[in-house]
Amino acid sequence: QMSDLFEKLRPRRSEKASAAQGNGPAGGPGAQDFVRTTRKYWVATEDVSSVKQAIAEHLPVFLMEREKRVNIVELGEEIVAAPKPGVAADSQMTSSVYLDNVNLGLYHNRLQKQPHSIAVRLRWYGLDPTGGVVFVERKTHRESWTGEESVKERFTLPPDLVVPFLQGQHTWDMEEARLIEAHARKAQKNAAPGSSPVQKGMSKAELAGIKKLFVEVQRAVESKQLEPALRTMYMRTAFQVPFDASVRCSLDTSLCMVAENPVNGPTCVAMNRWFRDPELPVHRTEVTRFPHAVLEIKLALDAGQDPPRWVDDLIASGCLTEVHKFSKFMHGCAVLFPDVAQEVPYWVDDVSLRQSLQNSASRETGAAVARANSKRVKNAPGPVSPNDAQSNGVHLRPNDDLNGDLTHPLLVGATSDTVLDLMGDSRQNADLGDGDDGNAVGSLGGGGRGGI
């Protein structure tokens, strides 16, 4: 691993100092006098290796199997599956099933920046959703201007209890009894031969925290009529110095989103499942493959402290394109559910996404029909079929072909003044910038943009 070589070259950090650092960049576990920021960037496929190297020079890669039992501060990625026993991999398959209702209520609340809007998802690691524990997660979004931080909370369930939990049949009393029994078994297993197990168990505070989240999520599922809606899948590489939360990075590659319920098939609820039946075929309109990697940089710095120089250099290199508030969940809903999404995030107009959107267009829908059904086209005549398009007087643009072009509804309403080129703009800005000390800003490793 290249990361191991860079780790040997870095100055050694004492374990005592690292452990004392706790959750803050310059204090113990209770230190809160620091500023947290999270930014998301698109990374072109051809720049992924360069970005990985640039980060690995300063932060070690979190190796999945080797670090399986190591507690990384706030990484929040408990490892429950690995590629092969004893094999360290620099990335891991991460899958999440997002819940929403038929009107995409959670999606619209988040897009409209409603106060305390939430996202609820079921996450697992590895290829098999039934091969380990399932993380039930709730993300509560808060705008930075309020002074509050967005929060991610989660608890675990065995895969076979997820559906009963969503249906309200697995109650908190049942879950509490299961947790107490599981801890008792763990204590028995870890006890030395011939000795009595130490009945330490979970503290009342731990149980109270889990109970609060368990009950609130279960109530939200019932009151908002949430059900499995969208899945995101990607390979995640995590970078972080153990026990140091000052700079953390995650790089997601091979990202795709899948509709959890087939258009012409039984839903997850109807089949008593919490994830899509893998035996059902996936139509092109039910999957979208995101063309870029997604880098997330999280900083937790003392007030007034600047980010490390290497972070600024990476951001200014031209390899990263910042996309404010980018969300995999919102992108997947906008692309795969265009007939339900009343509004869409701004980045869907980016020119680099056009082919991926086109790939999710229906084979049965020509450009004219897609244009007629699009909510982004003013005075559209309403839903029409290919056979009715001409008779309804649908206006054909010069390049429209009723039985030819496959135009996604998000594309047909776009005009020249709504097209974005976020990546092109960021690269142009990097090429025009001047670095300090005579170094070109638009470079990584001194070899030009994306150079090694």
CSV table of C-alpha atoms in Angstrom, one decimal:
chain,number,residue,atom,x,y,z
A,1,GLN,CA,0.0,0.0,0.0
A,2,MET,CA,1.3,3.4,-1.0
A,3,SER,CA,-0.4,4.8,2.1
A,4,ASP,CA,1.9,2.6,4.3
A,5,LEU,CA,5.0,4.1,2.7
A,6,PHE,CA,3.8,7.7,3.4
A,7,GLU,CA,2.9,6.7,6.9
A,8,LYS,CA,6.5,5.5,7.5
A,9,LEU,CA,7.8,8.9,6.2
A,10,ARG,CA,5.5,10.9,8.4
A,11,PRO,CA,6.8,12.0,11.9
A,12,ARG,CA,5.7,9.5,14.5
A,13,ARG,CA,2.8,10.5,16.7
A,14,SER,CA,2.8,9.2,20.2
A,15,GLU,CA,-0.2,7.0,21.1
A,16,LYS,CA,-0.6,9.0,24.3
A,17,ALA,CA,-0.9,12.3,22.5
A,18,SER,CA,-3.3,10.8,20.0
A,19,ALA,CA,-5.5,9.3,22.7
A,20,ALA,CA,-5.5,12.6,24.6
A,21,GLN,CA,-6.7,14.5,21.6
A,22,GLY,CA,-10.1,13.0,21.8
A,23,ASN,CA,-12.9,14.4,19.6
A,24,GLY,CA,-11.4,17.8,19.3
A,25,PRO,CA,-8.4,19.1,17.4
A,26,ALA,CA,-6.7,20.5,20.5
A,27,GLY,CA,-8.4,19.2,23.6
A,28,GLY,CA,-9.8,16.2,25.4
A,29,PRO,CA,-13.0,14.2,24.7
A,30,GLY,CA,-15.2,17.1,25.9
A,31,ALA,CA,-13.5,19.9,23.9
A,32,GLN,CA,-16.1,21.7,21.8
A,33,ASP,CA,-14.3,25.0,21.2
A,34,PHE,CA,-13.6,24.3,17.5
A,35,VAL,CA,-15.4,25.0,14.2
A,36,ARG,CA,-16.7,22.1,12.1
A,37,THR,CA,-17.0,22.4,8.3
A,38,THR,CA,-18.0,19.9,5.7
A,39,ARG,CA,-17.6,20.4,2.0
A,40,LYS,CA,-18.3,18.1,-0.9
A,41,TYR,CA,-16.5,18.0,-4.3
A,42,TRP,CA,-16.8,16.2,-7.6
A,43,VAL,CA,-13.7,14.5,-8.8
A,44,ALA,CA,-13.3,13.5,-12.5
A,45,THR,CA,-12.5,9.8,-13.0
A,46,GLU,CA,-9.1,10.5,-14.5
A,47,ASP,CA,-8.2,12.6,-11.4
A,48,VAL,CA,-9.1,10.0,-8.8
A,49,SER,CA,-5.7,8.4,-8.5
A,50,SER,CA,-4.0,11.8,-8.2
A,51,VAL,CA,-6.4,12.9,-5.5
A,52,LYS,CA,-5.9,9.7,-3.6
A,53,GLN,CA,-2.1,10.1,-3.6
A,54,ALA,CA,-2.3,13.8,-2.6
A,55,ILE,CA,-4.4,12.9,0.4
A,56,ALA,CA,-2.5,9.7,1.3
A,57,GLU,CA,0.7,11.8,1.6
A,58,HIS,CA,-0.9,13.5,4.7
A,59,LEU,CA,-3.6,11.2,6.0
A,60,PRO,CA,-3.4,7.4,6.3
A,61,VAL,CA,-5.9,5.3,4.4
A,62,PHE,CA,-8.3,3.5,6.8
A,63,LEU,CA,-7.6,-0.1,5.7
A,64,MET,CA,-10.8,-2.1,6.1
A,65,GLU,CA,-9.6,-5.5,7.4
A,66,ARG,CA,-6.5,-4.4,9.2
A,67,GLU,CA,-8.4,-1.7,11.2
A,68,LYS,CA,-11.4,-3.9,11.7
A,69,ARG,CA,-11.4,-3.6,15.5
A,70,VAL,CA,-9.8,-0.2,15.8
A,71,ASN,CA,-12.0,2.7,17.0
A,72,ILE,CA,-11.5,5.7,14.8
A,73,VAL,CA,-12.8,8.9,16.2
A,74,GLU,CA,-16.1,9.9,14.7
A,75,LEU,CA,-15.5,7.8,11.6
A,76,GLY,CA,-18.7,6.1,12.3
A,77,GLU,CA,-18.0,3.2,9.9
A,78,GLU,CA,-18.0,0.0,12.0
A,79,ILE,CA,-16.7,-2.7,9.8
A,80,VAL,CA,-19.0,-5.7,9.5
A,81,ALA,CA,-17.7,-7.3,6.3
A,82,ALA,CA,-14.4,-7.5,4.5
A,83,PRO,CA,-13.4,-8.5,0.9
A,84,LYS,CA,-11.5,-11.6,2.1
A,85,PRO,CA,-10.1,-12.8,5.4
A,86,GLY,CA,-6.8,-11.1,6.1
A,87,VAL,CA,-6.9,-8.9,3.0
A,88,ALA,CA,-6.6,-5.2,3.5
A,89,ALA,CA,-8.6,-3.1,1.0
A,90,ASP,CA,-8.5,0.7,0.6
A,91,SER,CA,-12.2,0.9,-0.1
A,92,GLN,CA,-15.4,-0.9,0.9
A,93,MET,CA,-18.8,-1.3,-0.7
A,94,THR,CA,-21.2,1.0,1.1
A,95,SER,CA,-25.0,0.7,0.5
A,96,SER,CA,-27.9,2.7,1.9
A,97,VAL,CA,-31.6,2.3,1.4
A,98,TYR,CA,-33.3,5.7,1.9
A,99,LEU,CA,-36.9,5.9,3.1
A,100,ASP,CA,-39.5,8.3,1.8
A,101,ASN,CA,-43.2,8.4,1.0
A,102,VAL,CA,-44.9,8.3,-2.4
A,103,ASN,CA,-44.8,12.1,-2.6
A,104,LEU,CA,-41.1,12.3,-1.8
A,105,GLY,CA,-41.9,14.4,1.2
A,106,LEU,CA,-38.4,14.1,2.8
A,107,TYR,CA,-36.8,14.9,-0.5
A,108,HIS,CA,-38.8,18.0,-1.0
A,109,ASN,CA,-38.3,19.2,2.7
A,110,ARG,CA,-34.6,18.8,2.3
A,111,LEU,CA,-34.5,20.6,-1.1
A,112,GLN,CA,-36.6,23.4,0.3
A,113,LYS,CA,-34.3,23.7,3.3
A,114,GLN,CA,-37.1,23.2,5.7
A,115,PRO,CA,-36.0,23.5,9.4
A,116,HIS,CA,-34.9,20.2,10.9
A,117,SER,CA,-35.6,18.3,7.7
A,118,ILE,CA,-34.6,14.7,8.1
A,119,ALA,CA,-33.3,11.8,6.0
A,120,VAL,CA,-33.8,8.2,7.2
A,121,ARG,CA,-31.7,5.4,5.7
A,122,LEU,CA,-30.8,1.8,6.3
A,123,ARG,CA,-27.0,1.3,5.7
A,124,TRP,CA,-24.8,-1.8,5.5
A,125,TYR,CA,-21.3,-2.6,4.4
A,126,GLY,CA,-20.2,-5.3,2.0
A,127,LEU,CA,-22.1,-7.0,-0.7
A,128,ASP,CA,-24.7,-8.9,1.3
A,129,PRO,CA,-27.4,-6.8,3.0
A,130,THR,CA,-28.1,-9.8,5.3
A,131,GLY,CA,-24.5,-10.6,6.0
A,132,GLY,CA,-24.0,-8.3,9.0
A,133,VAL,CA,-25.8,-5.7,11.1
A,134,VAL,CA,-27.9,-2.9,9.6
A,135,PHE,CA,-27.4,0.7,10.7
A,136,VAL,CA,-30.7,2.6,11.0
A,137,GLU,CA,-29.6,6.2,10.6
A,138,ARG,CA,-31.3,9.6,10.9
A,139,LYS,CA,-29.7,12.7,9.5
A,140,THR,CA,-31.2,16.0,10.8
A,141,HIS,CA,-30.2,18.9,8.5
A,142,ARG,CA,-29.6,22.4,9.9
A,143,GLU,CA,-28.5,25.4,8.0
A,144,SER,CA,-25.1,26.8,9.1
A,145,TRP,CA,-26.4,30.3,9.6
A,146,THR,CA,-28.6,29.1,12.5
A,147,GLY,CA,-25.4,28.2,14.5
A,148,GLU,CA,-26.6,24.6,14.8
A,149,GLU,CA,-24.8,21.6,13.3
A,150,SER,CA,-26.4,18.9,11.2
A,151,VAL,CA,-26.5,15.7,13.2
A,152,LYS,CA,-26.2,12.0,12.2
A,153,GLU,CA,-27.5,9.5,14.7
A,154,ARG,CA,-27.8,5.7,14.3
A,155,PHE,CA,-28.4,2.4,16.0
A,156,THR,CA,-28.0,-1.2,14.8
A,157,LEU,CA,-30.5,-4.0,14.1
A,158,PRO,CA,-30.1,-7.5,12.8
A,159,PRO,CA,-31.3,-7.7,9.2
A,160,ASP,CA,-34.3,-9.9,10.1
A,161,LEU,CA,-35.7,-7.3,12.5
A,162,VAL,CA,-35.6,-4.4,10.1
A,163,VAL,CA,-39.1,-5.1,8.5
A,164,PRO,CA,-40.7,-5.7,11.9
A,165,PHE,CA,-39.2,-2.4,13.1
A,166,LEU,CA,-40.5,-0.5,10.1
A,167,GLN,CA,-44.0,-2.1,10.6
A,168,GLY,CA,-44.0,-1.2,14.3
A,169,GLN,CA,-44.1,-4.8,15.4
A,170,HIS,CA,-40.6,-4.8,16.9
A,171,THR,CA,-41.1,-2.5,19.9
A,172,TRP,CA,-38.6,-0.8,22.1
A,173,ASP,CA,-39.3,-3.2,25.0
A,174,MET,CA,-38.4,-6.1,22.6
A,175,GLU,CA,-35.3,-4.3,21.5
A,176,GLU,CA,-34.2,-3.4,25.0
A,177,ALA,CA,-34.5,-7.1,26.0
A,178,ARG,CA,-32.5,-8.1,23.0
A,179,LEU,CA,-29.7,-5.7,23.7
A,180,ILE,CA,-29.4,-6.7,27.4
A,181,GLU,CA,-29.4,-10.4,26.4
A,182,ALA,CA,-26.8,-9.7,23.7
A,183,HIS,CA,-24.5,-8.0,26.1
A,184,ALA,CA,-24.9,-10.8,28.6
A,185,ARG,CA,-23.8,-13.3,26.0
A,186,LYS,CA,-20.9,-11.2,25.0
A,187,ALA,CA,-19.8,-11.0,28.7
A,188,GLN,CA,-20.1,-14.8,29.0
A,189,LYS,CA,-18.0,-15.3,25.8
A,190,ASN,CA,-15.2,-12.9,26.9
A,191,ALA,CA,-15.0,-14.3,30.4
A,192,ALA,CA,-11.8,-16.2,31.3
A,193,PRO,CA,-12.2,-20.0,31.6
A,194,GLY,CA,-13.4,-20.9,35.1
A,195,SER,CA,-14.3,-17.3,36.1
A,196,SER,CA,-17.6,-15.6,36.4
A,197,PRO,CA,-18.5,-13.2,33.6
A,198,VAL,CA,-18.5,-9.5,34.6
A,199,GLN,CA,-22.1,-8.3,34.2
A,200,LYS,CA,-21.2,-4.8,33.1
A,201,GLY,CA,-24.0,-4.4,30.5
A,202,MET,CA,-25.1,-1.1,28.9
A,203,SER,CA,-25.5,2.0,31.0
A,204,LYS,CA,-28.8,3.6,31.6
A,205,ALA,CA,-27.6,6.6,29.6
A,206,GLU,CA,-26.7,4.4,26.6
A,207,LEU,CA,-30.0,2.7,26.6
A,208,ALA,CA,-31.9,6.0,27.0
A,209,GLY,CA,-30.0,7.4,24.0
A,210,ILE,CA,-30.8,4.4,21.8
A,211,LYS,CA,-34.4,4.4,23.0
A,212,LYS,CA,-35.0,8.0,22.1
A,213,LEU,CA,-33.7,7.5,18.5
A,214,PHE,CA,-35.4,4.1,18.1
A,215,VAL,CA,-38.8,5.5,19.1
A,216,GLU,CA,-38.5,8.8,17.1
A,217,VAL,CA,-37.5,7.0,13.9
A,218,GLN,CA,-40.3,4.4,14.3
A,219,ARG,CA,-42.8,7.2,14.8
A,220,ALA,CA,-41.5,9.1,11.8
A,221,VAL,CA,-41.9,6.0,9.6
A,222,GLU,CA,-45.5,5.6,10.7
A,223,SER,CA,-46.6,9.2,10.7
A,224,LYS,CA,-44.8,10.1,7.4
A,225,GLN,CA,-45.7,6.8,5.8
A,226,LEU,CA,-42.0,6.1,4.9
A,227,GLU,CA,-41.0,3.1,2.9
A,228,PRO,CA,-37.9,2.0,1.0
A,229,ALA,CA,-37.5,4.4,-2.0
A,230,LEU,CA,-33.9,4.7,-3.2
A,231,ARG,CA,-30.6,2.9,-2.9
A,232,THR,CA,-27.2,4.4,-3.2
A,233,MET,CA,-24.1,2.2,-3.7
A,234,TYR,CA,-20.4,3.2,-3.9
A,235,MET,CA,-16.9,2.2,-3.0
A,236,ARG,CA,-15.7,4.3,-0.1
A,237,THR,CA,-12.1,5.1,0.8
A,238,ALA,CA,-11.6,6.8,4.1
A,239,PHE,CA,-8.6,8.9,5.2
A,240,GLN,CA,-8.0,9.9,8.8
A,241,VAL,CA,-5.3,10.0,11.4
A,242,PRO,CA,-6.4,7.7,14.3
A,243,PHE,CA,-8.0,9.6,17.2
A,244,ASP,CA,-7.6,12.9,15.4
A,245,ALA,CA,-10.8,14.5,13.9
A,246,SER,CA,-9.2,17.7,12.7
A,247,VAL,CA,-9.0,16.6,9.1
A,248,ARG,CA,-11.0,13.7,7.7
A,249,CYS,CA,-11.7,12.8,4.1
A,250,SER,CA,-13.8,10.2,2.3
A,251,LEU,CA,-13.7,9.4,-1.4
A,252,ASP,CA,-16.7,7.6,-3.0
A,253,THR,CA,-16.2,6.0,-6.4
A,254,SER,CA,-18.4,3.8,-8.7
A,255,LEU,CA,-21.5,5.6,-7.4
A,256,CYS,CA,-24.9,4.6,-8.6
A,257,MET,CA,-28.5,5.0,-7.5
A,258,VAL,CA,-31.3,2.5,-7.9
A,259,ALA,CA,-35.0,2.8,-7.4
A,260,GLU,CA,-35.9,0.4,-4.7
A,261,ASN,CA,-39.3,-0.4,-6.1
A,262,PRO,CA,-39.7,-1.6,-9.8
A,263,VAL,CA,-42.1,0.3,-11.9
A,264,ASN,CA,-44.0,-2.7,-13.1
A,265,GLY,CA,-43.4,-5.0,-10.2
A,266,PRO,CA,-44.3,-5.6,-6.6
A,267,THR,CA,-43.0,-3.0,-4.1
A,268,CYS,CA,-40.8,-3.8,-1.1
A,269,VAL,CA,-43.8,-3.2,1.2
A,270,ALA,CA,-45.9,-5.6,-0.8
A,271,MET,CA,-43.2,-8.3,-0.6
A,272,ASN,CA,-42.5,-7.7,3.1
A,273,ARG,CA,-38.9,-6.7,2.3
A,274,TRP,CA,-36.7,-3.7,3.3
A,275,PHE,CA,-34.6,-3.8,0.1
A,276,ARG,CA,-35.3,-4.6,-3.5
A,277,ASP,CA,-35.7,-8.2,-4.5
A,278,PRO,CA,-32.3,-9.0,-6.3
A,279,GLU,CA,-34.1,-11.4,-8.6
A,280,LEU,CA,-36.1,-8.6,-10.2
A,281,PRO,CA,-34.6,-7.1,-13.4
A,282,VAL,CA,-33.5,-3.5,-13.2
A,283,HIS,CA,-34.8,-1.3,-16.1
A,284,ARG,CA,-32.6,1.5,-17.4
A,285,THR,CA,-35.1,4.1,-15.9
A,286,GLU,CA,-34.5,2.5,-12.5
A,287,VAL,CA,-30.8,3.1,-12.2
A,288,THR,CA,-28.4,6.0,-12.8
A,289,ARG,CA,-24.6,5.9,-12.7
A,290,PHE,CA,-23.0,9.0,-11.4
A,291,PRO,CA,-20.1,9.9,-13.7
A,292,HIS,CA,-17.8,11.4,-11.0
A,293,ALA,CA,-16.3,10.4,-7.7
A,294,VAL,CA,-17.4,12.4,-4.7
A,295,LEU,CA,-14.9,13.7,-2.1
A,296,GLU,CA,-16.0,14.9,1.3
A,297,ILE,CA,-13.6,16.9,3.4
A,298,LYS,CA,-14.5,17.4,7.1
A,299,LEU,CA,-12.5,19.9,9.2
A,300,ALA,CA,-12.7,20.5,13.0
A,301,LEU,CA,-10.3,23.3,13.7
A,302,ASP,CA,-9.8,25.7,16.6
A,303,ALA,CA,-11.5,29.0,16.1
A,304,GLY,CA,-9.3,31.2,13.9
A,305,GLN,CA,-7.2,28.3,12.8
A,306,ASP,CA,-6.5,27.9,9.1
A,307,PRO,CA,-6.8,24.5,7.3
A,308,PRO,CA,-3.5,22.7,6.6
A,309,ARG,CA,-1.7,24.1,3.5
A,310,TRP,CA,-2.0,20.8,1.7
A,311,VAL,CA,-5.8,21.0,2.0
A,312,ASP,CA,-5.8,24.4,0.4
A,313,ASP,CA,-3.5,23.2,-2.3
A,314,LEU,CA,-5.7,20.2,-3.1
A,315,ILE,CA,-8.8,22.4,-3.3
A,316,ALA,CA,-7.0,24.9,-5.6
A,317,SER,CA,-5.5,22.2,-7.8
A,318,GLY,CA,-8.4,22.1,-10.4
A,319,CYS,CA,-9.0,18.4,-9.6
A,320,LEU,CA,-11.8,19.2,-7.2
A,321,THR,CA,-15.1,20.9,-8.1
A,322,GLU,CA,-17.1,22.1,-5.0
A,323,VAL,CA,-20.8,21.4,-5.3
A,324,HIS,CA,-22.5,23.1,-2.3
A,325,LYS,CA,-24.9,20.8,-0.4
A,326,PHE,CA,-24.5,17.9,-3.0
A,327,SER,CA,-26.6,14.9,-1.9
A,328,LYS,CA,-26.6,11.4,-3.4
A,329,PHE,CA,-30.2,11.0,-2.1
A,330,MET,CA,-31.5,14.1,-3.8
A,331,HIS,CA,-29.7,13.4,-7.0
A,332,GLY,CA,-31.1,9.9,-7.2
A,333,CYS,CA,-34.6,11.1,-6.5
A,334,ALA,CA,-34.4,13.9,-9.1
A,335,VAL,CA,-33.1,11.6,-11.8
A,336,LEU,CA,-35.2,8.4,-11.2
A,337,PHE,CA,-38.4,10.0,-10.0
A,338,PRO,CA,-38.9,13.0,-12.4
A,339,ASP,CA,-42.6,12.5,-12.5
A,340,VAL,CA,-42.8,13.0,-8.7
A,341,ALA,CA,-40.0,15.5,-8.0
A,342,GLN,CA,-41.6,18.9,-8.1
A,343,GLU,CA,-38.3,20.7,-7.8
A,344,VAL,CA,-34.7,19.5,-8.6
A,345,PRO,CA,-31.3,20.5,-7.2
A,346,TYR,CA,-29.3,23.0,-9.2
A,347,TRP,CA,-26.5,20.7,-10.2
A,348,VAL,CA,-28.6,18.5,-12.5
A,349,ASP,CA,-28.1,21.2,-15.2
A,350,ASP,CA,-24.4,20.6,-15.2
A,351,VAL,CA,-23.2,19.6,-18.7
A,352,SER,CA,-21.0,16.8,-17.4
A,353,LEU,CA,-24.1,14.9,-16.1
A,354,ARG,CA,-26.0,14.9,-19.4
A,355,GLN,CA,-24.9,11.5,-20.7
A,356,SER,CA,-25.7,9.8,-17.3
A,357,LEU,CA,-29.2,11.4,-17.4
A,358,GLN,CA,-29.7,10.3,-21.0
A,359,ASN,CA,-28.8,6.7,-20.0
A,360,SER,CA,-31.7,6.7,-17.6
A,361,ALA,CA,-34.3,7.8,-20.2
A,362,SER,CA,-37.0,5.3,-21.2
A,363,ARG,CA,-36.5,3.3,-24.4
A,364,GLU,CA,-40.2,3.8,-25.0
A,365,THR,CA,-40.1,7.6,-24.8
A,366,GLY,CA,-38.9,9.7,-27.6
A,367,ALA,CA,-37.7,13.3,-27.1
A,368,ALA,CA,-41.0,14.9,-28.0
A,369,VAL,CA,-42.9,12.8,-25.5
A,370,ALA,CA,-40.3,13.4,-22.8
A,371,ARG,CA,-40.6,17.2,-23.5
A,372,ALA,CA,-44.3,17.1,-23.2
A,373,ASN,CA,-44.2,15.3,-19.9
A,374,SER,CA,-41.5,17.5,-18.4
A,375,LYS,CA,-42.4,19.8,-15.5
A,376,ARG,CA,-39.5,22.0,-16.6
A,377,VAL,CA,-41.2,23.0,-19.9
A,378,LYS,CA,-43.7,25.8,-19.7
A,379,ASN,CA,-47.2,25.2,-21.1
A,380,ALA,CA,-46.5,21.5,-21.5
A,381,PRO,CA,-49.8,19.8,-22.6
A,382,GLY,CA,-49.7,17.2,-19.9
A,383,PRO,CA,-48.8,13.5,-19.9
A,384,VAL,CA,-48.9,11.9,-23.4
A,385,SER,CA,-47.8,8.7,-24.9
A,386,PRO,CA,-45.7,8.2,-28.1
A,387,ASN,CA,-48.8,7.4,-30.1
A,388,ASP,CA,-50.6,10.6,-28.9
A,389,ALA,CA,-47.7,13.0,-29.2
A,390,GLN,CA,-48.3,14.1,-32.8
A,391,SER,CA,-52.1,14.2,-32.5
A,392,ASN,CA,-51.8,16.4,-29.4
A,393,GLY,CA,-49.7,18.9,-31.3
A,394,VAL,CA,-46.5,18.4,-29.3
A,395,HIS,CA,-44.0,20.9,-30.6
A,396,LEU,CA,-40.9,19.2,-32.1
A,397,ARG,CA,-37.6,20.9,-31.9
A,398,PRO,CA,-35.2,20.6,-34.8
A,399,ASN,CA,-33.4,17.6,-33.3
A,400,ASP,CA,-36.4,15.8,-31.9
A,401,ASP,CA,-37.3,12.4,-33.2
A,402,LEU,CA,-40.5,10.8,-31.9
A,403,ASN,CA,-39.0,7.3,-32.1
A,404,GLY,CA,-35.4,8.2,-31.9
A,405,ASP,CA,-33.8,10.5,-29.3
A,406,LEU,CA,-34.0,9.3,-25.8
A,407,THR,CA,-34.3,12.5,-23.8
A,408,HIS,CA,-34.6,12.4,-20.0
A,409,PRO,CA,-37.3,14.8,-18.6
A,410,LEU,CA,-34.5,16.7,-16.8
A,411,LEU,CA,-32.8,17.4,-20.1
A,412,VAL,CA,-35.7,18.4,-22.3
A,413,GLY,CA,-36.5,21.5,-20.3
A,414,ALA,CA,-33.0,22.8,-20.2
A,415,THR,CA,-32.1,25.8,-22.2
A,416,SER,CA,-28.7,27.4,-23.0
A,417,ASP,CA,-29.0,29.8,-20.1
A,418,THR,CA,-29.6,27.0,-17.6
A,419,VAL,CA,-26.6,24.9,-18.5
A,420,LEU,CA,-23.8,24.7,-15.9
A,421,ASP,CA,-20.2,23.7,-16.4
A,422,LEU,CA,-19.1,23.4,-12.8
A,423,MET,CA,-16.0,21.3,-13.6
A,424,GLY,CA,-15.0,23.5,-16.5
A,425,ASP,CA,-15.3,26.6,-14.3
A,426,SER,CA,-13.2,25.2,-11.5
A,427,ARG,CA,-10.4,24.0,-13.8
A,428,GLN,CA,-10.4,27.4,-15.5
A,429,ASN,CA,-10.1,29.2,-12.2
A,430,ALA,CA,-7.2,26.9,-11.2
A,431,ASP,CA,-5.4,27.5,-14.5
A,432,LEU,CA,-5.7,31.3,-14.0
A,433,GLY,CA,-4.6,31.3,-10.4
A,434,ASP,CA,-1.1,31.9,-9.1
A,435,GLY,CA,0.4,29.9,-6.3
A,436,ASP,CA,2.6,31.2,-3.6
A,437,ASP,CA,6.4,30.8,-3.9
A,438,GLY,CA,6.2,30.6,-7.7
A,439,ASN,CA,4.3,27.2,-7.7
A,440,ALA,CA,1.4,26.7,-10.1
A,441,VAL,CA,-1.8,26.2,-8.2
A,442,GLY,CA,-3.3,23.9,-10.8
A,443,SER,CA,-1.1,21.0,-10.0
A,444,LEU,CA,-0.8,18.0,-7.7
A,445,GLY,CA,2.7,16.7,-7.1
A,446,GLY,CA,4.3,19.2,-9.4
A,447,GLY,CA,3.2,17.5,-12.6
A,448,GLY,CA,0.5,19.8,-13.9
A,449,ARG,CA,-3.2,19.3,-13.2
A,450,GLY,CA,-3.7,15.8,-11.9
A,451,GLY,CA,0.1,15.1,-12.2
A,452,ILE,CA,1.9,12.6,-10.0
